[in-house]
Coordinates of C-alpha atoms in Angstrom, one line a residue:
M1 CA 43.6 -29.5 5.5
A2 CA 41.8 -28.4 8.6
F3 CA 41.6 -25.2 10.8
G4 CA 39.8 -23.9 13.9
T5 CA 40.7 -22.2 17.1
E6 CA 40.1 -22.9 20.8
W7 CA 39.5 -19.3 21.8
Q8 CA 36.5 -18.5 19.6
E9 CA 33.6 -20.3 18.1
Y10 CA 32.9 -20.1 14.4
T11 CA 30.0 -21.2 12.3
A12 CA 30.8 -22.7 8.8
L13 CA 28.1 -22.9 6.2
V14 CA 27.9 -24.2 2.6
E15 CA 25.5 -22.3 0.3
F16 CA 23.2 -24.3 -2.0
P17 CA 21.9 -21.6 -4.4
E18 CA 18.8 -21.4 -6.6
V19 CA 20.5 -23.2 -9.5
F20 CA 21.0 -26.2 -7.2
T21 CA 17.4 -26.2 -5.9
E22 CA 16.1 -26.0 -9.5
M23 CA 18.3 -29.0 -10.5
F24 CA 17.0 -31.2 -7.6
D25 CA 13.5 -29.8 -7.4
G26 CA 11.2 -32.3 -5.8
G27 CA 14.0 -34.4 -4.3
E28 CA 14.8 -34.9 -0.6
V29 CA 17.9 -34.4 1.5
I30 CA 18.1 -37.6 3.5
G31 CA 21.6 -37.1 5.0
V32 CA 24.7 -35.1 5.4
Q33 CA 28.3 -36.2 5.0
I34 CA 31.0 -34.3 7.1
A35 CA 34.7 -34.9 7.0
S36 CA 36.5 -35.2 10.4
P37 CA 39.2 -32.5 11.0
D38 CA 42.6 -33.3 12.5
N39 CA 45.1 -32.7 15.3
F40 CA 48.3 -30.7 14.8
E41 CA 50.5 -33.0 16.9
D42 CA 49.0 -36.2 15.4
P43 CA 47.3 -35.5 12.1
T44 CA 45.8 -39.0 12.0
I45 CA 43.4 -38.3 14.8
N46 CA 40.4 -36.1 15.5
N47 CA 39.4 -34.8 18.9
F48 CA 36.5 -32.6 17.7
T49 CA 33.7 -35.2 17.7
S50 CA 30.4 -33.6 18.9
L51 CA 28.5 -31.0 16.9
T52 CA 25.0 -30.0 15.7
I53 CA 24.3 -29.7 12.0
G54 CA 21.9 -26.9 11.0
F55 CA 19.9 -26.0 7.8
H56 CA 19.3 -22.2 7.4
N57 CA 17.2 -20.2 5.0
E58 CA 19.9 -17.4 5.3
K59 CA 23.2 -16.7 7.0
G60 CA 22.5 -16.0 10.6
G61 CA 19.5 -16.6 12.7
D62 CA 18.2 -19.9 14.0
P63 CA 18.2 -23.0 11.7
F64 CA 14.9 -24.2 10.4
Y65 CA 16.2 -27.7 11.0
S66 CA 19.0 -29.0 13.3
Q67 CA 20.2 -32.3 14.5
P68 CA 23.1 -33.5 16.8
A69 CA 25.9 -35.5 15.2
T70 CA 29.0 -37.4 16.1
L71 CA 32.2 -37.4 14.1
S72 CA 34.8 -40.2 13.9
T73 CA 38.1 -39.9 15.9
V74 CA 39.9 -40.7 12.6
A75 CA 41.0 -37.6 10.8
Y76 CA 39.8 -36.8 7.3
E77 CA 37.2 -39.6 7.3
W78 CA 33.7 -39.0 5.8
N79 CA 30.9 -39.4 8.4
D80 CA 27.4 -40.2 7.2
I81 CA 24.7 -38.4 9.3
M82 CA 21.2 -39.5 8.2
L83 CA 18.5 -37.0 8.9
D84 CA 15.7 -38.0 11.3
T85 CA 13.3 -36.1 9.0
P86 CA 14.1 -35.9 5.2
L87 CA 13.9 -32.3 3.9
K88 CA 12.2 -31.5 0.6
I89 CA 14.1 -29.5 -2.0
E90 CA 12.0 -26.8 -3.7
A91 CA 13.0 -24.7 -6.7
G92 CA 13.6 -21.1 -5.9
K93 CA 14.3 -21.7 -2.3
P94 CA 18.1 -21.7 -1.7
F95 CA 19.5 -22.7 1.7
Y96 CA 22.7 -23.1 3.8
V97 CA 24.0 -26.2 5.6
G98 CA 26.7 -26.3 8.2
Y99 CA 27.7 -26.4 11.9
S100 CA 29.5 -24.4 14.6
G101 CA 32.8 -25.3 16.1
K102 CA 35.4 -24.4 18.7
A103 CA 38.6 -26.5 18.8
P104 CA 39.1 -28.5 22.0
T105 CA 42.7 -27.4 22.3
I106 CA 45.2 -25.2 20.4
D107 CA 46.5 -28.3 18.6
D108 CA 43.0 -29.4 17.4
S109 CA 40.9 -28.3 14.4
C110 CA 37.1 -28.3 13.9
F111 CA 36.6 -27.7 10.2
A112 CA 38.0 -29.9 7.4
V113 CA 38.4 -28.0 4.0
D114 CA 39.5 -29.1 0.6
Y115 CA 42.0 -26.2 0.3
Q116 CA 41.0 -25.6 -3.4
A117 CA 40.9 -21.8 -3.2
N118 CA 38.3 -20.2 -5.5
D119 CA 36.2 -17.1 -5.9
K120 CA 32.7 -18.7 -6.0
D121 CA 31.7 -17.6 -2.5
L122 CA 29.6 -20.8 -2.0
G123 CA 31.6 -23.5 -0.4
L124 CA 32.7 -21.8 2.8
W125 CA 31.0 -19.0 4.7
L126 CA 32.4 -18.2 8.1
G127 CA 30.5 -16.4 10.8
W128 CA 31.7 -15.2 14.2
E129 CA 31.0 -12.6 16.9
D130 CA 33.1 -9.5 16.5
E131 CA 34.9 -9.0 19.9
Y132 CA 34.7 -5.2 19.7
T133 CA 31.2 -4.6 18.4
G134 CA 29.5 -7.7 19.6
E135 CA 27.9 -8.1 16.1
Y136 CA 27.9 -11.3 14.2
V137 CA 30.0 -11.1 11.0
W138 CA 29.8 -13.3 7.9
E139 CA 32.5 -13.6 5.3
S140 CA 33.3 -15.9 2.4
Y141 CA 36.6 -17.8 2.9
T142 CA 36.7 -19.9 -0.3
G143 CA 39.5 -17.6 -1.5
W144 CA 41.5 -18.7 1.5
Y145 CA 40.6 -22.3 2.3
G146 CA 38.4 -23.5 -0.6
N147 CA 35.3 -25.5 0.4
L148 CA 34.1 -26.9 3.6
C149 CA 34.2 -30.7 3.4
L150 CA 30.4 -31.2 3.6
R151 CA 28.1 -33.2 1.2
L152 CA 24.4 -33.8 0.9
L153 CA 22.9 -37.2 0.4
I154 CA 19.9 -36.6 -2.0
Q155 CA 17.1 -39.0 -2.9
A156 CA 15.0 -38.3 -6.0
D157 CA 13.0 -40.0 -8.7
K158 CA 15.1 -38.4 -11.4
L159 CA 18.6 -37.2 -10.9
P160 CA 20.4 -34.9 -13.4
T161 CA 22.1 -36.4 -16.4
D162 CA 24.7 -35.3 -18.9
Q163 CA 26.4 -32.6 -16.9
I164 CA 30.1 -31.7 -17.0
N165 CA 32.4 -29.1 -15.6
L166 CA 35.6 -28.2 -17.5
E167 CA 38.0 -27.7 -14.7
H168 CA 41.4 -27.0 -16.3
V169 CA 43.3 -27.1 -19.6
Y170 CA 47.0 -28.2 -19.5
L171 CA 48.7 -26.3 -22.3
P172 CA 51.7 -27.8 -24.1
G173 CA 54.9 -25.8 -23.9
Y174 CA 54.8 -25.3 -27.7
V175 CA 53.4 -26.9 -30.9
N176 CA 54.7 -27.3 -34.4
T177 CA 52.7 -25.3 -36.9
G178 CA 50.4 -27.5 -39.0
K179 CA 51.3 -30.7 -37.1
P180 CA 48.8 -32.6 -34.9
F181 CA 49.3 -32.3 -31.1
E182 CA 47.5 -33.4 -28.0
M183 CA 46.4 -31.7 -24.8
T184 CA 45.2 -32.9 -21.4
I185 CA 42.1 -31.4 -19.9
A186 CA 40.5 -32.0 -16.5
V187 CA 36.7 -32.5 -16.3
T188 CA 34.2 -33.4 -13.6
N189 CA 31.1 -35.5 -14.2
T190 CA 28.6 -33.4 -12.2
A191 CA 25.6 -35.7 -13.2
Y192 CA 24.4 -39.1 -12.1
N193 CA 25.0 -41.1 -15.3
E194 CA 28.3 -42.0 -16.9
I195 CA 30.0 -39.8 -19.4
N196 CA 31.1 -41.8 -22.5
N197 CA 32.1 -38.9 -24.7
F198 CA 32.0 -35.2 -25.1
T199 CA 32.6 -32.7 -27.9
F200 CA 35.6 -30.4 -27.5
Q201 CA 35.3 -27.2 -29.6
Y202 CA 38.4 -25.0 -30.2
S203 CA 40.0 -22.5 -32.4
L204 CA 43.6 -21.4 -32.6
G205 CA 43.5 -18.0 -34.3
G206 CA 41.4 -19.3 -37.1
E207 CA 38.6 -21.8 -38.0
T208 CA 36.6 -23.3 -35.2
K209 CA 36.8 -27.1 -35.1
D210 CA 35.1 -29.9 -33.2
I211 CA 36.7 -33.0 -31.8
V212 CA 34.5 -35.8 -30.2
V213 CA 36.5 -37.2 -27.3
E214 CA 35.8 -40.8 -26.3
T215 CA 36.3 -41.2 -22.5
T216 CA 37.8 -44.6 -22.0
P217 CA 37.0 -45.8 -19.4
S218 CA 33.8 -43.9 -18.9
I219 CA 33.7 -41.1 -16.2
P220 CA 31.6 -42.3 -13.3
P221 CA 29.0 -39.9 -11.7
Q222 CA 30.5 -37.1 -9.5
Q223 CA 34.0 -38.0 -10.4
E224 CA 36.9 -36.0 -11.9
A225 CA 39.1 -37.3 -14.7
E226 CA 42.0 -36.1 -16.8
V227 CA 41.3 -36.7 -20.5
T228 CA 43.7 -36.4 -23.5
V229 CA 42.3 -34.5 -26.5
K230 CA 44.2 -35.6 -29.6
D231 CA 44.6 -34.3 -33.2
L232 CA 44.4 -30.6 -32.4
I233 CA 46.1 -28.5 -35.1
C234 CA 47.4 -24.9 -35.1
D235 CA 47.8 -23.6 -38.6
I236 CA 49.2 -20.2 -37.5
T237 CA 52.8 -19.4 -36.6
G238 CA 53.3 -17.0 -33.7
P239 CA 54.5 -16.5 -30.2
E240 CA 51.0 -16.2 -28.6
V241 CA 48.4 -17.8 -30.8
P242 CA 45.1 -17.3 -28.9
L243 CA 43.3 -20.5 -28.0
V244 CA 39.5 -20.4 -27.6
Y245 CA 37.8 -23.6 -26.4
A246 CA 34.6 -25.0 -24.9
I247 CA 32.8 -28.3 -24.4
T248 CA 29.6 -28.2 -26.5
A249 CA 28.0 -31.6 -26.0
V250 CA 28.0 -34.5 -23.5
N251 CA 27.2 -38.0 -24.6
G252 CA 26.1 -36.5 -27.9
N253 CA 23.6 -34.2 -26.1
S254 CA 24.1 -30.6 -27.1
D255 CA 21.5 -29.5 -24.4
A256 CA 23.7 -30.9 -21.6
I257 CA 24.5 -28.6 -18.7
I258 CA 28.0 -27.5 -19.2
T259 CA 30.0 -25.3 -16.8
D260 CA 33.5 -24.0 -17.2
S261 CA 35.8 -22.9 -14.4
S262 CA 39.0 -23.1 -16.5
D263 CA 41.3 -20.2 -17.5
H264 CA 40.4 -18.7 -20.8
D265 CA 43.3 -16.2 -21.1
T266 CA 45.1 -18.9 -23.0
H267 CA 47.6 -18.8 -25.9
I268 CA 50.1 -21.2 -27.5
L269 CA 53.6 -20.8 -28.9
S270 CA 53.5 -22.2 -32.5
L271 CA 56.7 -22.7 -34.4
P272 CA 57.5 -24.4 -37.8
E273 CA 59.1 -27.8 -37.2
G274 CA 62.9 -27.4 -36.7
V275 CA 62.7 -23.6 -36.1
G276 CA 63.9 -21.9 -33.0
Y277 CA 66.9 -21.3 -30.7
S278 CA 68.2 -22.9 -27.4
R279 CA 66.4 -21.2 -24.5
K280 CA 68.3 -19.9 -21.5
V281 CA 66.6 -19.8 -18.1
V282 CA 66.9 -16.7 -15.9
V283 CA 65.8 -17.2 -12.3
E284 CA 65.3 -14.0 -10.3
E285 CA 65.0 -14.9 -6.6
G286 CA 63.6 -12.6 -4.0
T287 CA 65.7 -12.9 -0.8
G288 CA 66.9 -11.0 2.2
T289 CA 69.3 -11.4 5.1
W290 CA 66.4 -10.8 7.5
C291 CA 64.5 -13.8 6.1
G292 CA 64.9 -16.9 8.2
Y293 CA 63.6 -19.2 5.5
C294 CA 65.8 -17.7 2.7
P295 CA 68.6 -20.2 3.2
L296 CA 66.2 -22.5 1.2
G297 CA 66.7 -20.2 -1.8
I298 CA 70.4 -19.9 -1.2
V299 CA 70.7 -23.7 -1.3
G300 CA 68.5 -24.0 -4.3
M301 CA 70.2 -21.4 -6.4
K302 CA 73.7 -22.7 -5.5
Y303 CA 72.6 -26.2 -6.5
M304 CA 71.4 -25.1 -9.9
S305 CA 74.5 -22.8 -10.5
E306 CA 76.9 -25.6 -9.7
K307 CA 75.0 -28.2 -11.8
Y308 CA 74.4 -26.1 -14.9
T309 CA 77.6 -24.2 -15.6
D310 CA 77.2 -23.8 -19.4
G311 CA 75.3 -20.5 -19.1
S312 CA 71.9 -22.1 -19.6
F313 CA 70.9 -21.3 -16.0
I314 CA 71.3 -17.6 -15.1
P315 CA 70.8 -16.8 -11.4
I316 CA 70.0 -13.3 -10.0
A317 CA 69.5 -12.9 -6.3
V318 CA 67.3 -9.8 -5.8
H319 CA 67.8 -8.7 -2.2
Y320 CA 65.0 -6.7 -0.5
S321 CA 65.2 -4.5 2.6
D322 CA 68.8 -5.4 3.5
K323 CA 72.2 -3.9 2.8
M324 CA 72.4 -5.5 -0.6
E325 CA 69.1 -4.1 -1.9
T326 CA 69.5 -2.2 -5.2
P327 CA 67.0 0.6 -6.0
S328 CA 66.7 -0.2 -9.7
Y329 CA 65.3 -3.7 -8.8
L330 CA 62.8 -2.4 -6.2
D331 CA 59.8 -2.1 -8.7
F332 CA 60.5 -5.6 -9.9
A333 CA 60.6 -7.0 -6.3
N334 CA 57.4 -5.2 -5.4
E335 CA 55.6 -6.5 -8.5
Y336 CA 56.6 -10.2 -8.1
F337 CA 57.4 -11.0 -4.5
N338 CA 54.9 -10.9 -1.6
T339 CA 56.7 -13.5 0.4
Y340 CA 60.3 -14.5 0.8
P341 CA 62.0 -16.5 -0.5
S342 CA 60.2 -16.5 -3.9
A343 CA 61.4 -16.7 -7.5
V344 CA 60.3 -16.3 -11.1
A345 CA 61.7 -18.3 -14.0
N346 CA 62.0 -16.2 -17.2
R347 CA 59.3 -14.0 -15.5
D348 CA 56.8 -16.7 -16.8
T349 CA 54.1 -16.4 -14.2
Y350 CA 51.6 -17.5 -16.9
R351 CA 52.9 -21.1 -16.8
F352 CA 54.4 -21.3 -13.3
G353 CA 53.2 -18.5 -11.1
I354 CA 55.6 -17.5 -8.3
L355 CA 57.9 -20.3 -7.3
E356 CA 59.4 -21.5 -4.1
P357 CA 63.1 -21.6 -4.9
D358 CA 63.6 -25.1 -3.7
A359 CA 66.3 -27.0 -5.7
E360 CA 63.9 -29.7 -6.9
I361 CA 61.3 -27.2 -8.0
L362 CA 63.9 -25.0 -9.8
E363 CA 65.2 -28.0 -11.7
I364 CA 61.8 -29.2 -12.8
V365 CA 61.0 -25.7 -14.2
Y366 CA 64.4 -25.3 -15.7
R367 CA 64.1 -28.6 -17.6
Y368 CA 60.6 -27.8 -18.8
L369 CA 61.7 -24.4 -20.2
R370 CA 64.8 -25.8 -21.8
D371 CA 62.7 -28.2 -23.8
I372 CA 60.7 -25.3 -25.3
P373 CA 62.5 -23.7 -28.4
A374 CA 62.9 -20.0 -28.2
Y375 CA 61.8 -17.9 -31.2
A376 CA 64.5 -15.3 -30.5
E377 CA 68.0 -15.2 -29.1
I378 CA 70.3 -12.5 -27.8
D379 CA 74.1 -12.3 -27.6
L380 CA 76.1 -9.8 -25.6
A381 CA 79.6 -8.3 -25.7
A382 CA 80.8 -6.4 -22.7
N383 CA 83.8 -4.1 -22.4
I384 CA 85.1 -2.1 -19.4
S385 CA 87.0 1.1 -20.0
D386 CA 90.2 2.0 -18.2
D387 CA 90.1 2.6 -14.5
S388 CA 89.9 6.4 -14.7
D389 CA 86.1 6.4 -15.5
K390 CA 85.1 2.8 -15.1
V391 CA 82.4 2.6 -17.7
L392 CA 80.9 -0.7 -18.9
T393 CA 79.7 -0.8 -22.5
V394 CA 77.3 -3.6 -23.3
T395 CA 76.4 -4.4 -26.9
T396 CA 73.6 -6.8 -27.6
T397 CA 72.7 -8.6 -30.9
S398 CA 69.1 -9.9 -31.1
R399 CA 67.6 -12.1 -33.9
F400 CA 64.2 -13.7 -34.4
A401 CA 63.2 -17.1 -35.9
I402 CA 59.7 -15.9 -36.8
P403 CA 58.3 -12.5 -37.7
T404 CA 56.0 -10.8 -35.1
E405 CA 54.4 -7.5 -34.4
N406 CA 55.0 -7.8 -30.7
K407 CA 57.0 -5.2 -28.8
Y408 CA 60.2 -6.2 -27.1
R409 CA 62.6 -4.5 -24.7
I410 CA 66.1 -5.4 -23.7
E411 CA 67.1 -5.2 -20.1
I412 CA 70.6 -5.4 -18.7
A413 CA 71.2 -6.8 -15.2
L414 CA 74.5 -6.6 -13.3
T415 CA 75.3 -9.1 -10.5
E416 CA 78.2 -9.4 -8.1
N417 CA 79.8 -12.3 -6.4
N418 CA 81.6 -12.5 -3.0
V419 CA 79.6 -9.8 -1.4
G420 CA 79.8 -9.5 2.4
P421 CA 80.1 -10.9 4.8
Y422 CA 76.6 -10.1 6.2
P423 CA 74.6 -12.0 8.9
Q424 CA 71.9 -14.2 7.4
T425 CA 69.0 -15.1 9.6
N426 CA 68.8 -18.9 9.7
F427 CA 65.6 -20.7 10.9
F428 CA 67.2 -24.0 10.0
A429 CA 69.8 -23.7 12.7
G430 CA 69.9 -26.7 15.1
N431 CA 67.9 -28.7 12.5
A432 CA 64.7 -26.8 13.6
E433 CA 63.2 -27.0 10.2
G434 CA 64.9 -30.2 8.9
P435 CA 68.0 -30.5 6.7
M436 CA 68.8 -27.6 4.4
G437 CA 72.1 -28.0 2.6
G438 CA 74.2 -27.6 5.7
F439 CA 72.4 -24.6 7.2
E440 CA 71.0 -27.0 9.8
D441 CA 74.6 -27.1 11.2
M442 CA 75.1 -23.4 11.1
P443 CA 74.2 -20.8 13.8
D444 CA 71.4 -18.2 13.7
P445 CA 72.4 -15.8 12.3
V446 CA 75.3 -17.0 10.2
D447 CA 77.9 -14.7 8.5
L448 CA 77.9 -15.4 4.7
M449 CA 79.4 -14.2 1.5
F450 CA 76.7 -13.8 -1.1
N451 CA 76.8 -14.6 -4.8
D452 CA 74.8 -13.5 -7.9
V453 CA 73.7 -10.4 -6.0
A454 CA 71.6 -8.0 -8.2
R455 CA 73.4 -4.7 -8.5
G456 CA 71.5 -3.0 -11.2
L457 CA 68.7 -3.3 -13.8
Y458 CA 68.8 -1.1 -16.9
K459 CA 66.5 -0.7 -19.9
A460 CA 68.7 -0.8 -23.0
A461 CA 66.4 -0.7 -26.0
E462 CA 63.0 -1.4 -27.5
H463 CA 61.9 -3.1 -30.8
S464 CA 58.6 -3.8 -32.4
G465 CA 57.5 -5.4 -35.7
V466 CA 60.6 -7.6 -36.0
S467 CA 61.6 -9.6 -39.0
V468 CA 63.5 -12.8 -39.7
G469 CA 67.1 -12.6 -41.0
I470 CA 67.9 -9.3 -39.3
D471 CA 70.4 -8.7 -36.5
Y472 CA 69.2 -6.0 -34.2
E473 CA 72.2 -4.4 -32.5
D474 CA 71.9 -2.2 -29.4
S475 CA 74.3 -0.7 -27.0
I476 CA 74.2 0.8 -23.5
S477 CA 76.9 2.4 -21.3
I478 CA 76.7 1.8 -17.5
S479 CA 78.9 3.6 -14.9
L480 CA 80.7 1.3 -12.5
E481 CA 81.9 4.1 -10.2
D482 CA 80.0 2.6 -7.3
F483 CA 81.8 -0.7 -7.6
S484 CA 85.2 -1.4 -6.0
D485 CA 88.1 -2.2 -8.3
D486 CA 88.0 -5.9 -7.2
A487 CA 84.3 -6.3 -7.6
D488 CA 83.5 -9.7 -9.3
I489 CA 80.7 -8.8 -11.7
S490 CA 78.6 -10.5 -14.3
V491 CA 76.4 -9.1 -17.0
I492 CA 73.0 -10.5 -18.1
A493 CA 71.2 -9.4 -21.2
M494 CA 67.4 -10.2 -21.3
L495 CA 65.1 -10.0 -24.3
I496 CA 61.6 -9.5 -23.0
N497 CA 58.3 -9.9 -24.8
E498 CA 56.2 -7.0 -23.5
T499 CA 52.9 -8.7 -24.4
G500 CA 53.3 -11.2 -21.5
N501 CA 56.3 -9.5 -19.9
E502 CA 58.2 -12.7 -20.2
I503 CA 61.9 -13.2 -20.8
E504 CA 62.1 -14.9 -24.2
N505 CA 65.8 -15.5 -24.1
A506 CA 68.9 -14.2 -22.3
S507 CA 72.7 -14.2 -22.4
F508 CA 75.3 -14.2 -19.6
S509 CA 78.9 -13.1 -19.3
H510 CA 81.1 -13.3 -16.2
L511 CA 83.5 -10.4 -16.4
G512 CA 85.3 -11.0 -13.2
P513 CA 87.1 -8.2 -11.3
I514 CA 86.7 -4.7 -12.8
S515 CA 90.5 -4.2 -12.5
G516 CA 91.1 -7.2 -14.7
V517 CA 93.5 -5.2 -16.9
E518 CA 96.0 -2.9 -15.1
T519 CA 98.6 -0.8 -17.0
I520 CA 102.1 -0.6 -15.7
G521 CA 103.2 2.4 -17.8
S522 CA 101.6 5.2 -19.7
Q523 CA 99.9 3.6 -22.7
V524 CA 97.2 0.9 -22.9
L525 CA 97.1 -1.6 -25.8
D526 CA 93.8 -3.3 -26.6
I527 CA 94.1 -6.2 -24.3
N528 CA 91.2 -8.4 -23.2
S529 CA 91.0 -11.4 -21.0
G530 CA 88.3 -13.9 -20.1
K531 CA 87.8 -17.5 -19.2
G532 CA 91.0 -19.2 -20.2
F533 CA 92.4 -16.6 -22.6
I534 CA 94.3 -13.3 -23.2
S535 CA 93.9 -11.5 -26.5
V536 CA 96.0 -8.6 -27.9
S537 CA 95.3 -6.2 -30.8
G538 CA 96.1 -2.7 -31.9
S539 CA 99.9 -3.2 -32.3
D540 CA 102.4 -4.8 -34.7
E541 CA 104.7 -5.5 -31.8
T542 CA 105.3 -8.9 -30.3
A543 CA 103.7 -9.4 -26.9
N544 CA 105.1 -11.7 -24.3
V545 CA 103.1 -13.2 -21.5
Y546 CA 104.8 -14.0 -18.2
S547 CA 103.5 -15.8 -15.1
L548 CA 104.3 -14.1 -11.8
D549 CA 107.3 -16.3 -11.3
G550 CA 108.9 -14.8 -14.5
T551 CA 108.2 -17.8 -16.8
N552 CA 107.4 -16.8 -20.4
V553 CA 104.2 -18.8 -21.0
A554 CA 103.1 -17.4 -24.4
T555 CA 104.1 -15.1 -27.2
I556 CA 101.6 -13.2 -29.4
K557 CA 102.9 -11.6 -32.6
G558 CA 100.7 -8.6 -33.6
S559 CA 97.1 -9.4 -32.9
G560 CA 96.2 -12.8 -31.5
T561 CA 95.0 -14.9 -28.6
A562 CA 96.8 -17.1 -26.1
R563 CA 95.0 -19.9 -24.2
L564 CA 96.0 -19.9 -20.5
N565 CA 95.1 -21.3 -17.2
P566 CA 93.4 -19.1 -14.6
G567 CA 95.8 -16.7 -12.8
I568 CA 97.5 -13.3 -12.9
Y569 CA 99.9 -12.6 -15.8
I570 CA 102.2 -9.8 -17.0
V571 CA 102.0 -8.9 -20.7
T572 CA 104.9 -6.9 -22.1
A573 CA 104.8 -5.2 -25.5
A574 CA 106.5 -2.1 -27.0
D575 CA 108.4 -1.6 -23.7
K576 CA 105.2 -1.4 -21.7
S577 CA 103.8 -3.9 -19.2
Y578 CA 100.3 -4.8 -18.2
K579 CA 98.9 -6.9 -15.4
V580 CA 96.1 -9.2 -16.6
I581 CA 93.7 -11.6 -14.8
V582 CA 92.6 -14.7 -16.5
K583 CA 89.5 -16.4 -15.1

């Protein structure tokens, strides 16, 4: 990408530190390569063409060498600028190289950057004059923009050999204990000879092992490659087996220069082959009626809910700073969401970070998680008391496929459908931001009814040191006094591993309207209804089930269940009548 402004001049510098000058001691800088920036209206062109490159001993001050240069009018094209006078590189003498820029117009840029944000504070120093104090300020912007697209052309009798940077390790979703698996890693050849092999050293909670990885084809100088490391083995079963790794040799040379910018807070789920449960995917979405881009999340969550109706996709819309905000979800929202809309899948920020709740992204993450066996499962049973006190009792049953000393907690979430209408800000109105599931044809704002609205989050229980073969049963009672009788509610039970604060598994139950069972008389039998059924227990009498037109559609003798289509029915037993809703 590129950036720059027309109202202020900035100076952008790349730092070449002592480790660099030691590596190339005695060589000469014979040229500089600079990438052309772009234009906002037409990103294929560049209007910032004239500049002066400068070499500095330190940030600020006059350069010890400068030279005018011209950039191509083609955006993102590398421009070779050969120096009139080659500059000798001396060990222990770091330097900075860059140029100043002020965009020609508000639609133009003057600095091209790689947008690979990092904390190394080398690739992009920005300097500018503070408009209030008149002082020149320098700050590192690699954490925002990555590195300035600037390279040095170096000539030397001997260039560095056998150097590698371990950029990233792509972990598998899970492995089978004791079975070979493979893993992809990204490396960069930072030297000037080809890399034909390197030694990958690792341990997974036990013995340290070496694997010599043949790179076929060879990795050329200054090039990045993704390489598959095969025949790794984890001999330990566990939810978070620690992975420790390093590259220890390049081309057989154990004295090679090896750097590592990958993430070492790594662990792997290791399960015996054939062990585990089906994993449910809970997506908690941060949204708000004030958020003009939040229709993207509404569309994405609706798409997933309509496509996966078997309970494997569990949506929770966490509203923030609007009339649907719930206090019990505020701490969660503040912890996970800095921008809206955003989402987390099973609270697994270790693998996915914070997601944009676009339908395509949600489906990719959903499918990935569904393919990973869960080492625990949780079931729920929910019962609403009579209308006088409206108390919801949720009973959960948890079980584990492997023993672990990890600590777990159970959280219960309530959601509500058909909430509103409320005005939703819509930046997609008039097709201003492109198609968005019909929102492009709706006004701004648009009155909507909202589904899956988070209404409460409750901590139900904790467990630690769990064993296999034991059902852990817990119960919590939740008051529904704040809900109207016709509130359409659902219950979600989540089993959360407190080590990584991730949802290991979940269960979902759509209860429907709170007033699903209404007594016509003075005594209530034990009558339950759900999706496609009415069940009766607690009496030896015969219960007859009638549709609203008076048709007898089912007879239940004593305790039993009748399968019925969705609708409202009257159940009569022992001279009493009950109005029942079947979903």
